[in-house]
Amino acid sequence: MEYNMNKVSERFSAPNSDIIIRSSDGVHFQVHRENLALHSGIFPGEEMSTRDEIVNLPESSEVLELLFQYMYRQRQPELSKIDTSLLSSLAHAVEKYEVFSATEVCKMHMWSRIDDFPLVVLQFAAQHGYHDICDIAARKSINDTITVRESRQILSPEYFVAWVSIVVVDALLIKI
């Protein structure tokens, strides 16, 4: 992964920012702690302020660029135009940082990709407790050309076990 030392996001470069978020690839986002606190259940508000504090986050600059758009008064990103890997990363970040203004839209866009990427959707839904989506994604992934080995690499152990049990049950039902 390329590391962009001291690169600043063009969209999020407020000169009066009170916190700097650094992405995993080294891009700085000069943002306002108040916006983060208002639009996220995780970031502390101004009462915990340290001027020009740099906070390192594990997400890429691409993900944070999209995520922060939900925390400012501006147009939201067109998620239908981003690739599934980026959408999945954004959807996980939205859940992790409790950006409730984006949870449903991310969930809907993940759902829209269930036919083409059932295991990616299954992983997201299982991790965040969307059981109805899990059930459908698991069944759709059975028809996918994915192997058990590939699904084991994509899913966490507990979701892999659940996936295998659905595969077995569906296989038995087909034979009956």
JSON list of C-alpha atoms in Angstrom, two decimals:
[
{"chain": "A", "resi": 1, "resn": "MET", "atom": "CA", "xyz": [0.00, 0.00, 0.00]},
{"chain": "A", "resi": 2, "resn": "GLU", "atom": "CA", "xyz": [1.35, 3.39, -0.98]},
{"chain": "A", "resi": 3, "resn": "TYR", "atom": "CA", "xyz": [1.98, 5.79, 1.89]},
{"chain": "A", "resi": 4, "resn": "ASN", "atom": "CA", "xyz": [1.33, 9.49, 1.15]},
{"chain": "A", "resi": 5, "resn": "MET", "atom": "CA", "xyz": [3.31, 11.36, 3.80]},
{"chain": "A", "resi": 6, "resn": "ASN", "atom": "CA", "xyz": [1.69, 14.75, 4.51]},
{"chain": "A", "resi": 7, "resn": "LYS", "atom": "CA", "xyz": [-0.82, 14.52, 1.66]},
{"chain": "A", "resi": 8, "resn": "VAL", "atom": "CA", "xyz": [-4.01, 16.36, 2.62]},
{"chain": "A", "resi": 9, "resn": "SER", "atom": "CA", "xyz": [-7.47, 15.53, 1.32]},
{"chain": "A", "resi": 10, "resn": "GLU", "atom": "CA", "xyz": [-8.68, 18.21, -1.08]},
{"chain": "A", "resi": 11, "resn": "ARG", "atom": "CA", "xyz": [-12.28, 17.89, 0.09]},
{"chain": "A", "resi": 12, "resn": "PHE", "atom": "CA", "xyz": [-11.50, 17.80, 3.82]},
{"chain": "A", "resi": 13, "resn": "SER", "atom": "CA", "xyz": [-8.81, 20.40, 4.39]},
{"chain": "A", "resi": 14, "resn": "ALA", "atom": "CA", "xyz": [-10.52, 22.96, 6.61]},
{"chain": "A", "resi": 15, "resn": "PRO", "atom": "CA", "xyz": [-7.99, 25.56, 7.80]},
{"chain": "A", "resi": 16, "resn": "ASN", "atom": "CA", "xyz": [-9.97, 25.95, 11.04]},
{"chain": "A", "resi": 17, "resn": "SER", "atom": "CA", "xyz": [-10.10, 22.21, 11.74]},
{"chain": "A", "resi": 18, "resn": "ASP", "atom": "CA", "xyz": [-9.43, 21.02, 15.26]},
{"chain": "A", "resi": 19, "resn": "ILE", "atom": "CA", "xyz": [-8.53, 17.42, 14.53]},
{"chain": "A", "resi": 20, "resn": "ILE", "atom": "CA", "xyz": [-6.53, 15.67, 11.84]},
{"chain": "A", "resi": 21, "resn": "ILE", "atom": "CA", "xyz": [-7.44, 12.15, 10.85]},
{"chain": "A", "resi": 22, "resn": "ARG", "atom": "CA", "xyz": [-4.69, 10.18, 9.11]},
{"chain": "A", "resi": 23, "resn": "SER", "atom": "CA", "xyz": [-5.75, 7.28, 6.90]},
{"chain": "A", "resi": 24, "resn": "SER", "atom": "CA", "xyz": [-3.87, 4.00, 6.66]},
{"chain": "A", "resi": 25, "resn": "ASP", "atom": "CA", "xyz": [-2.26, 5.25, 3.44]},
{"chain": "A", "resi": 26, "resn": "GLY", "atom": "CA", "xyz": [-1.09, 8.49, 5.07]},
{"chain": "A", "resi": 27, "resn": "VAL", "atom": "CA", "xyz": [-3.62, 11.02, 3.80]},
{"chain": "A", "resi": 28, "resn": "HIS", "atom": "CA", "xyz": [-4.57, 13.73, 6.31]},
{"chain": "A", "resi": 29, "resn": "PHE", "atom": "CA", "xyz": [-8.17, 14.83, 6.74]},
{"chain": "A", "resi": 30, "resn": "GLN", "atom": "CA", "xyz": [-8.46, 18.19, 8.49]},
{"chain": "A", "resi": 31, "resn": "VAL", "atom": "CA", "xyz": [-11.93, 17.95, 9.99]},
{"chain": "A", "resi": 32, "resn": "HIS", "atom": "CA", "xyz": [-14.01, 19.32, 12.83]},
{"chain": "A", "resi": 33, "resn": "ARG", "atom": "CA", "xyz": [-14.41, 17.29, 15.99]},
{"chain": "A", "resi": 34, "resn": "GLU", "atom": "CA", "xyz": [-17.95, 18.67, 16.42]},
{"chain": "A", "resi": 35, "resn": "ASN", "atom": "CA", "xyz": [-19.02, 17.21, 13.05]},
{"chain": "A", "resi": 36, "resn": "LEU", "atom": "CA", "xyz": [-17.54, 13.83, 13.93]},
{"chain": "A", "resi": 37, "resn": "ALA", "atom": "CA", "xyz": [-19.26, 13.84, 17.33]},
{"chain": "A", "resi": 38, "resn": "LEU", "atom": "CA", "xyz": [-22.63, 14.90, 15.90]},
{"chain": "A", "resi": 39, "resn": "HIS", "atom": "CA", "xyz": [-22.68, 12.34, 13.10]},
{"chain": "A", "resi": 40, "resn": "SER", "atom": "CA", "xyz": [-20.94, 9.39, 14.73]},
{"chain": "A", "resi": 41, "resn": "GLY", "atom": "CA", "xyz": [-21.51, 7.42, 17.88]},
{"chain": "A", "resi": 42, "resn": "ILE", "atom": "CA", "xyz": [-17.79, 6.84, 18.37]},
{"chain": "A", "resi": 43, "resn": "PHE", "atom": "CA", "xyz": [-15.84, 10.09, 18.04]},
{"chain": "A", "resi": 44, "resn": "PRO", "atom": "CA", "xyz": [-15.76, 12.22, 21.22]},
{"chain": "A", "resi": 45, "resn": "GLY", "atom": "CA", "xyz": [-16.91, 15.82, 21.06]},
{"chain": "A", "resi": 46, "resn": "GLU", "atom": "CA", "xyz": [-15.13, 19.08, 21.73]},
{"chain": "A", "resi": 47, "resn": "GLU", "atom": "CA", "xyz": [-14.99, 18.40, 25.47]},
{"chain": "A", "resi": 48, "resn": "MET", "atom": "CA", "xyz": [-12.11, 16.01, 24.69]},
{"chain": "A", "resi": 49, "resn": "SER", "atom": "CA", "xyz": [-10.46, 18.43, 22.28]},
{"chain": "A", "resi": 50, "resn": "THR", "atom": "CA", "xyz": [-6.74, 18.63, 21.78]},
{"chain": "A", "resi": 51, "resn": "ARG", "atom": "CA", "xyz": [-5.98, 21.22, 19.12]},
{"chain": "A", "resi": 52, "resn": "ASP", "atom": "CA", "xyz": [-4.42, 19.76, 15.97]},
{"chain": "A", "resi": 53, "resn": "GLU", "atom": "CA", "xyz": [-4.42, 16.24, 17.38]},
{"chain": "A", "resi": 54, "resn": "ILE", "atom": "CA", "xyz": [-3.60, 13.57, 14.77]},
{"chain": "A", "resi": 55, "resn": "VAL", "atom": "CA", "xyz": [-5.69, 10.42, 15.00]},
{"chain": "A", "resi": 56, "resn": "ASN", "atom": "CA", "xyz": [-4.60, 7.39, 12.98]},
{"chain": "A", "resi": 57, "resn": "LEU", "atom": "CA", "xyz": [-7.40, 5.24, 11.58]},
{"chain": "A", "resi": 58, "resn": "PRO", "atom": "CA", "xyz": [-7.00, 1.86, 9.88]},
{"chain": "A", "resi": 59, "resn": "GLU", "atom": "CA", "xyz": [-9.25, 2.75, 6.93]},
{"chain": "A", "resi": 60, "resn": "SER", "atom": "CA", "xyz": [-7.89, 3.88, 3.56]},
{"chain": "A", "resi": 61, "resn": "SER", "atom": "CA", "xyz": [-8.20, 7.45, 2.32]},
{"chain": "A", "resi": 62, "resn": "GLU", "atom": "CA", "xyz": [-10.79, 6.27, -0.24]},
{"chain": "A", "resi": 63, "resn": "VAL", "atom": "CA", "xyz": [-13.02, 4.94, 2.54]},
{"chain": "A", "resi": 64, "resn": "LEU", "atom": "CA", "xyz": [-12.56, 7.98, 4.81]},
{"chain": "A", "resi": 65, "resn": "GLU", "atom": "CA", "xyz": [-13.23, 10.37, 1.92]},
{"chain": "A", "resi": 66, "resn": "LEU", "atom": "CA", "xyz": [-16.63, 8.71, 1.47]},
{"chain": "A", "resi": 67, "resn": "LEU", "atom": "CA", "xyz": [-17.32, 8.30, 5.19]},
{"chain": "A", "resi": 68, "resn": "PHE", "atom": "CA", "xyz": [-16.71, 11.96, 6.04]},
{"chain": "A", "resi": 69, "resn": "GLN", "atom": "CA", "xyz": [-19.13, 13.05, 3.31]},
{"chain": "A", "resi": 70, "resn": "TYR", "atom": "CA", "xyz": [-21.89, 11.71, 5.57]},
{"chain": "A", "resi": 71, "resn": "MET", "atom": "CA", "xyz": [-20.66, 13.88, 8.43]},
{"chain": "A", "resi": 72, "resn": "TYR", "atom": "CA", "xyz": [-20.80, 17.21, 6.63]},
{"chain": "A", "resi": 73, "resn": "ARG", "atom": "CA", "xyz": [-23.62, 19.15, 5.00]},
{"chain": "A", "resi": 74, "resn": "GLN", "atom": "CA", "xyz": [-23.02, 18.26, 1.38]},
{"chain": "A", "resi": 75, "resn": "ARG", "atom": "CA", "xyz": [-24.17, 15.83, -1.28]},
{"chain": "A", "resi": 76, "resn": "GLN", "atom": "CA", "xyz": [-23.72, 12.24, -0.34]},
{"chain": "A", "resi": 77, "resn": "PRO", "atom": "CA", "xyz": [-21.53, 10.08, -2.56]},
{"chain": "A", "resi": 78, "resn": "GLU", "atom": "CA", "xyz": [-23.04, 8.05, -5.39]},
{"chain": "A", "resi": 79, "resn": "LEU", "atom": "CA", "xyz": [-22.46, 4.58, -4.01]},
{"chain": "A", "resi": 80, "resn": "SER", "atom": "CA", "xyz": [-23.83, 2.87, -7.12]},
{"chain": "A", "resi": 81, "resn": "LYS", "atom": "CA", "xyz": [-20.70, 4.03, -8.95]},
{"chain": "A", "resi": 82, "resn": "ILE", "atom": "CA", "xyz": [-18.08, 2.56, -6.61]},
{"chain": "A", "resi": 83, "resn": "ASP", "atom": "CA", "xyz": [-16.69, -0.96, -6.78]},
{"chain": "A", "resi": 84, "resn": "THR", "atom": "CA", "xyz": [-17.93, -3.62, -4.40]},
{"chain": "A", "resi": 85, "resn": "SER", "atom": "CA", "xyz": [-14.70, -3.87, -2.44]},
{"chain": "A", "resi": 86, "resn": "LEU", "atom": "CA", "xyz": [-14.76, -0.15, -1.64]},
{"chain": "A", "resi": 87, "resn": "LEU", "atom": "CA", "xyz": [-18.49, -0.27, -0.87]},
{"chain": "A", "resi": 88, "resn": "SER", "atom": "CA", "xyz": [-17.92, -3.16, 1.52]},
{"chain": "A", "resi": 89, "resn": "SER", "atom": "CA", "xyz": [-15.09, -1.30, 3.27]},
{"chain": "A", "resi": 90, "resn": "LEU", "atom": "CA", "xyz": [-17.27, 1.81, 3.57]},
{"chain": "A", "resi": 91, "resn": "ALA", "atom": "CA", "xyz": [-20.23, -0.20, 4.87]},
{"chain": "A", "resi": 92, "resn": "HIS", "atom": "CA", "xyz": [-18.03, -1.80, 7.54]},
{"chain": "A", "resi": 93, "resn": "ALA", "atom": "CA", "xyz": [-16.62, 1.62, 8.53]},
{"chain": "A", "resi": 94, "resn": "VAL", "atom": "CA", "xyz": [-20.11, 3.12, 8.73]},
{"chain": "A", "resi": 95, "resn": "GLU", "atom": "CA", "xyz": [-21.12, 0.35, 11.13]},
{"chain": "A", "resi": 96, "resn": "LYS", "atom": "CA", "xyz": [-17.87, 0.56, 13.12]},
{"chain": "A", "resi": 97, "resn": "TYR", "atom": "CA", "xyz": [-18.07, 4.34, 13.64]},
{"chain": "A", "resi": 98, "resn": "GLU", "atom": "CA", "xyz": [-21.87, 4.34, 14.02]},
{"chain": "A", "resi": 99, "resn": "VAL", "atom": "CA", "xyz": [-22.54, 6.81, 11.23]},
{"chain": "A", "resi": 100, "resn": "PHE", "atom": "CA", "xyz": [-26.27, 6.22, 11.32]},
{"chain": "A", "resi": 101, "resn": "SER", "atom": "CA", "xyz": [-27.02, 8.62, 8.46]},
{"chain": "A", "resi": 102, "resn": "ALA", "atom": "CA", "xyz": [-25.23, 6.16, 6.17]},
{"chain": "A", "resi": 103, "resn": "THR", "atom": "CA", "xyz": [-26.13, 2.74, 7.58]},
{"chain": "A", "resi": 104, "resn": "GLU", "atom": "CA", "xyz": [-29.32, 2.16, 5.62]},
{"chain": "A", "resi": 105, "resn": "VAL", "atom": "CA", "xyz": [-27.99, 3.48, 2.32]},
{"chain": "A", "resi": 106, "resn": "CYS", "atom": "CA", "xyz": [-24.88, 1.28, 2.64]},
{"chain": "A", "resi": 107, "resn": "LYS", "atom": "CA", "xyz": [-27.02, -1.70, 3.57]},
{"chain": "A", "resi": 108, "resn": "MET", "atom": "CA", "xyz": [-29.27, -1.10, 0.53]},
{"chain": "A", "resi": 109, "resn": "HIS", "atom": "CA", "xyz": [-26.29, -0.85, -1.80]},
{"chain": "A", "resi": 110, "resn": "MET", "atom": "CA", "xyz": [-24.76, -4.01, -0.36]},
{"chain": "A", "resi": 111, "resn": "TRP", "atom": "CA", "xyz": [-28.13, -5.72, -0.86]},
{"chain": "A", "resi": 112, "resn": "SER", "atom": "CA", "xyz": [-28.17, -4.56, -4.50]},
{"chain": "A", "resi": 113, "resn": "ARG", "atom": "CA", "xyz": [-24.97, -6.54, -5.11]},
{"chain": "A", "resi": 114, "resn": "ILE", "atom": "CA", "xyz": [-26.13, -9.77, -3.50]},
{"chain": "A", "resi": 115, "resn": "ASP", "atom": "CA", "xyz": [-26.52, -11.61, -6.83]},
{"chain": "A", "resi": 116, "resn": "ASP", "atom": "CA", "xyz": [-23.00, -10.84, -8.05]},
{"chain": "A", "resi": 117, "resn": "PHE", "atom": "CA", "xyz": [-21.14, -10.88, -4.71]},
{"chain": "A", "resi": 118, "resn": "PRO", "atom": "CA", "xyz": [-23.13, -13.09, -2.33]},
{"chain": "A", "resi": 119, "resn": "LEU", "atom": "CA", "xyz": [-20.21, -13.99, -0.05]},
{"chain": "A", "resi": 120, "resn": "VAL", "atom": "CA", "xyz": [-19.09, -10.37, 0.33]},
{"chain": "A", "resi": 121, "resn": "VAL", "atom": "CA", "xyz": [-22.66, -9.43, 1.24]},
{"chain": "A", "resi": 122, "resn": "LEU", "atom": "CA", "xyz": [-22.92, -12.45, 3.54]},
{"chain": "A", "resi": 123, "resn": "GLN", "atom": "CA", "xyz": [-19.76, -11.46, 5.39]},
{"chain": "A", "resi": 124, "resn": "PHE", "atom": "CA", "xyz": [-21.00, -7.88, 5.87]},
{"chain": "A", "resi": 125, "resn": "ALA", "atom": "CA", "xyz": [-24.50, -8.93, 6.93]},
{"chain": "A", "resi": 126, "resn": "ALA", "atom": "CA", "xyz": [-23.28, -11.61, 9.32]},
{"chain": "A", "resi": 127, "resn": "GLN", "atom": "CA", "xyz": [-20.75, -9.33, 10.98]},
{"chain": "A", "resi": 128, "resn": "HIS", "atom": "CA", "xyz": [-23.33, -6.63, 11.60]},
{"chain": "A", "resi": 129, "resn": "GLY", "atom": "CA", "xyz": [-26.33, -8.76, 12.53]},
{"chain": "A", "resi": 130, "resn": "TYR", "atom": "CA", "xyz": [-28.48, -8.42, 9.41]},
{"chain": "A", "resi": 131, "resn": "HIS", "atom": "CA", "xyz": [-29.86, -11.95, 9.66]},
{"chain": "A", "resi": 132, "resn": "ASP", "atom": "CA", "xyz": [-32.45, -11.62, 6.89]},
{"chain": "A", "resi": 133, "resn": "ILE", "atom": "CA", "xyz": [-29.75, -10.60, 4.43]},
{"chain": "A", "resi": 134, "resn": "CYS", "atom": "CA", "xyz": [-27.48, -13.38, 5.75]},
{"chain": "A", "resi": 135, "resn": "ASP", "atom": "CA", "xyz": [-30.02, -16.06, 4.97]},
{"chain": "A", "resi": 136, "resn": "ILE", "atom": "CA", "xyz": [-30.54, -14.88, 1.40]},
{"chain": "A", "resi": 137, "resn": "ALA", "atom": "CA", "xyz": [-26.85, -14.25, 0.72]},
{"chain": "A", "resi": 138, "resn": "ALA", "atom": "CA", "xyz": [-25.91, -17.68, 2.06]},
{"chain": "A", "resi": 139, "resn": "ARG", "atom": "CA", "xyz": [-28.39, -19.39, -0.26]},
{"chain": "A", "resi": 140, "resn": "LYS", "atom": "CA", "xyz": [-27.32, -17.31, -3.25]},
{"chain": "A", "resi": 141, "resn": "SER", "atom": "CA", "xyz": [-23.67, -18.14, -2.60]},
{"chain": "A", "resi": 142, "resn": "ILE", "atom": "CA", "xyz": [-24.46, -21.84, -2.94]},
{"chain": "A", "resi": 143, "resn": "ASN", "atom": "CA", "xyz": [-25.26, -21.26, -6.60]},
{"chain": "A", "resi": 144, "resn": "ASP", "atom": "CA", "xyz": [-22.08, -19.27, -7.01]},
{"chain": "A", "resi": 145, "resn": "THR", "atom": "CA", "xyz": [-19.03, -20.94, -8.51]},
{"chain": "A", "resi": 146, "resn": "ILE", "atom": "CA", "xyz": [-17.09, -20.33, -5.32]},
{"chain": "A", "resi": 147, "resn": "THR", "atom": "CA", "xyz": [-15.31, -23.21, -3.66]},
{"chain": "A", "resi": 148, "resn": "VAL", "atom": "CA", "xyz": [-15.39, -24.14, 0.00]},
{"chain": "A", "resi": 149, "resn": "ARG", "atom": "CA", "xyz": [-11.73, -23.09, 0.27]},
{"chain": "A", "resi": 150, "resn": "GLU", "atom": "CA", "xyz": [-12.51, -19.63, -1.14]},
{"chain": "A", "resi": 151, "resn": "SER", "atom": "CA", "xyz": [-15.47, -19.18, 1.18]},
{"chain": "A", "resi": 152, "resn": "ARG", "atom": "CA", "xyz": [-13.28, -20.17, 4.14]},
{"chain": "A", "resi": 153, "resn": "GLN", "atom": "CA", "xyz": [-10.87, -17.37, 3.23]},
{"chain": "A", "resi": 154, "resn": "ILE", "atom": "CA", "xyz": [-13.64, -14.79, 2.94]},
{"chain": "A", "resi": 155, "resn": "LEU", "atom": "CA", "xyz": [-15.75, -15.66, 5.98]},
{"chain": "A", "resi": 156, "resn": "SER", "atom": "CA", "xyz": [-14.80, -15.62, 9.63]},
{"chain": "A", "resi": 157, "resn": "PRO", "atom": "CA", "xyz": [-14.85, -19.06, 11.33]},
{"chain": "A", "resi": 158, "resn": "GLU", "atom": "CA", "xyz": [-18.30, -18.70, 12.91]},
{"chain": "A", "resi": 159, "resn": "TYR", "atom": "CA", "xyz": [-19.88, -17.48, 9.67]},
{"chain": "A", "resi": 160, "resn": "PHE", "atom": "CA", "xyz": [-18.12, -20.17, 7.67]},
{"chain": "A", "resi": 161, "resn": "VAL", "atom": "CA", "xyz": [-19.69, -22.83, 9.93]},
{"chain": "A", "resi": 162, "resn": "ALA", "atom": "CA", "xyz": [-23.12, -21.23, 9.46]},
{"chain": "A", "resi": 163, "resn": "TRP", "atom": "CA", "xyz": [-22.56, -21.09, 5.68]},
{"chain": "A", "resi": 164, "resn": "VAL", "atom": "CA", "xyz": [-21.56, -24.77, 5.54]},
{"chain": "A", "resi": 165, "resn": "SER", "atom": "CA", "xyz": [-24.63, -25.79, 7.54]},
{"chain": "A", "resi": 166, "resn": "ILE", "atom": "CA", "xyz": [-26.89, -23.88, 5.12]},
{"chain": "A", "resi": 167, "resn": "VAL", "atom": "CA", "xyz": [-25.14, -25.52, 2.15]},
{"chain": "A", "resi": 168, "resn": "VAL", "atom": "CA", "xyz": [-25.63, -28.98, 3.69]},
{"chain": "A", "resi": 169, "resn": "VAL", "atom": "CA", "xyz": [-29.28, -28.38, 4.60]},
{"chain": "A", "resi": 170, "resn": "ASP", "atom": "CA", "xyz": [-30.08, -27.03, 1.14]},
{"chain": "A", "resi": 171, "resn": "ALA", "atom": "CA", "xyz": [-28.25, -29.95, -0.50]},
{"chain": "A", "resi": 172, "resn": "LEU", "atom": "CA", "xyz": [-30.30, -32.41, 1.58]},
{"chain": "A", "resi": 173, "resn": "LEU", "atom": "CA", "xyz": [-33.55, -30.61, 0.75]},
{"chain": "A", "resi": 174, "resn": "ILE", "atom": "CA", "xyz": [-32.77, -30.77, -2.96]},
{"chain": "A", "resi": 175, "resn": "LYS", "atom": "CA", "xyz": [-32.31, -34.57, -2.75]},
{"chain": "A", "resi": 176, "resn": "ILE", "atom": "CA", "xyz": [-35.61, -35.11, -0.93]}
]
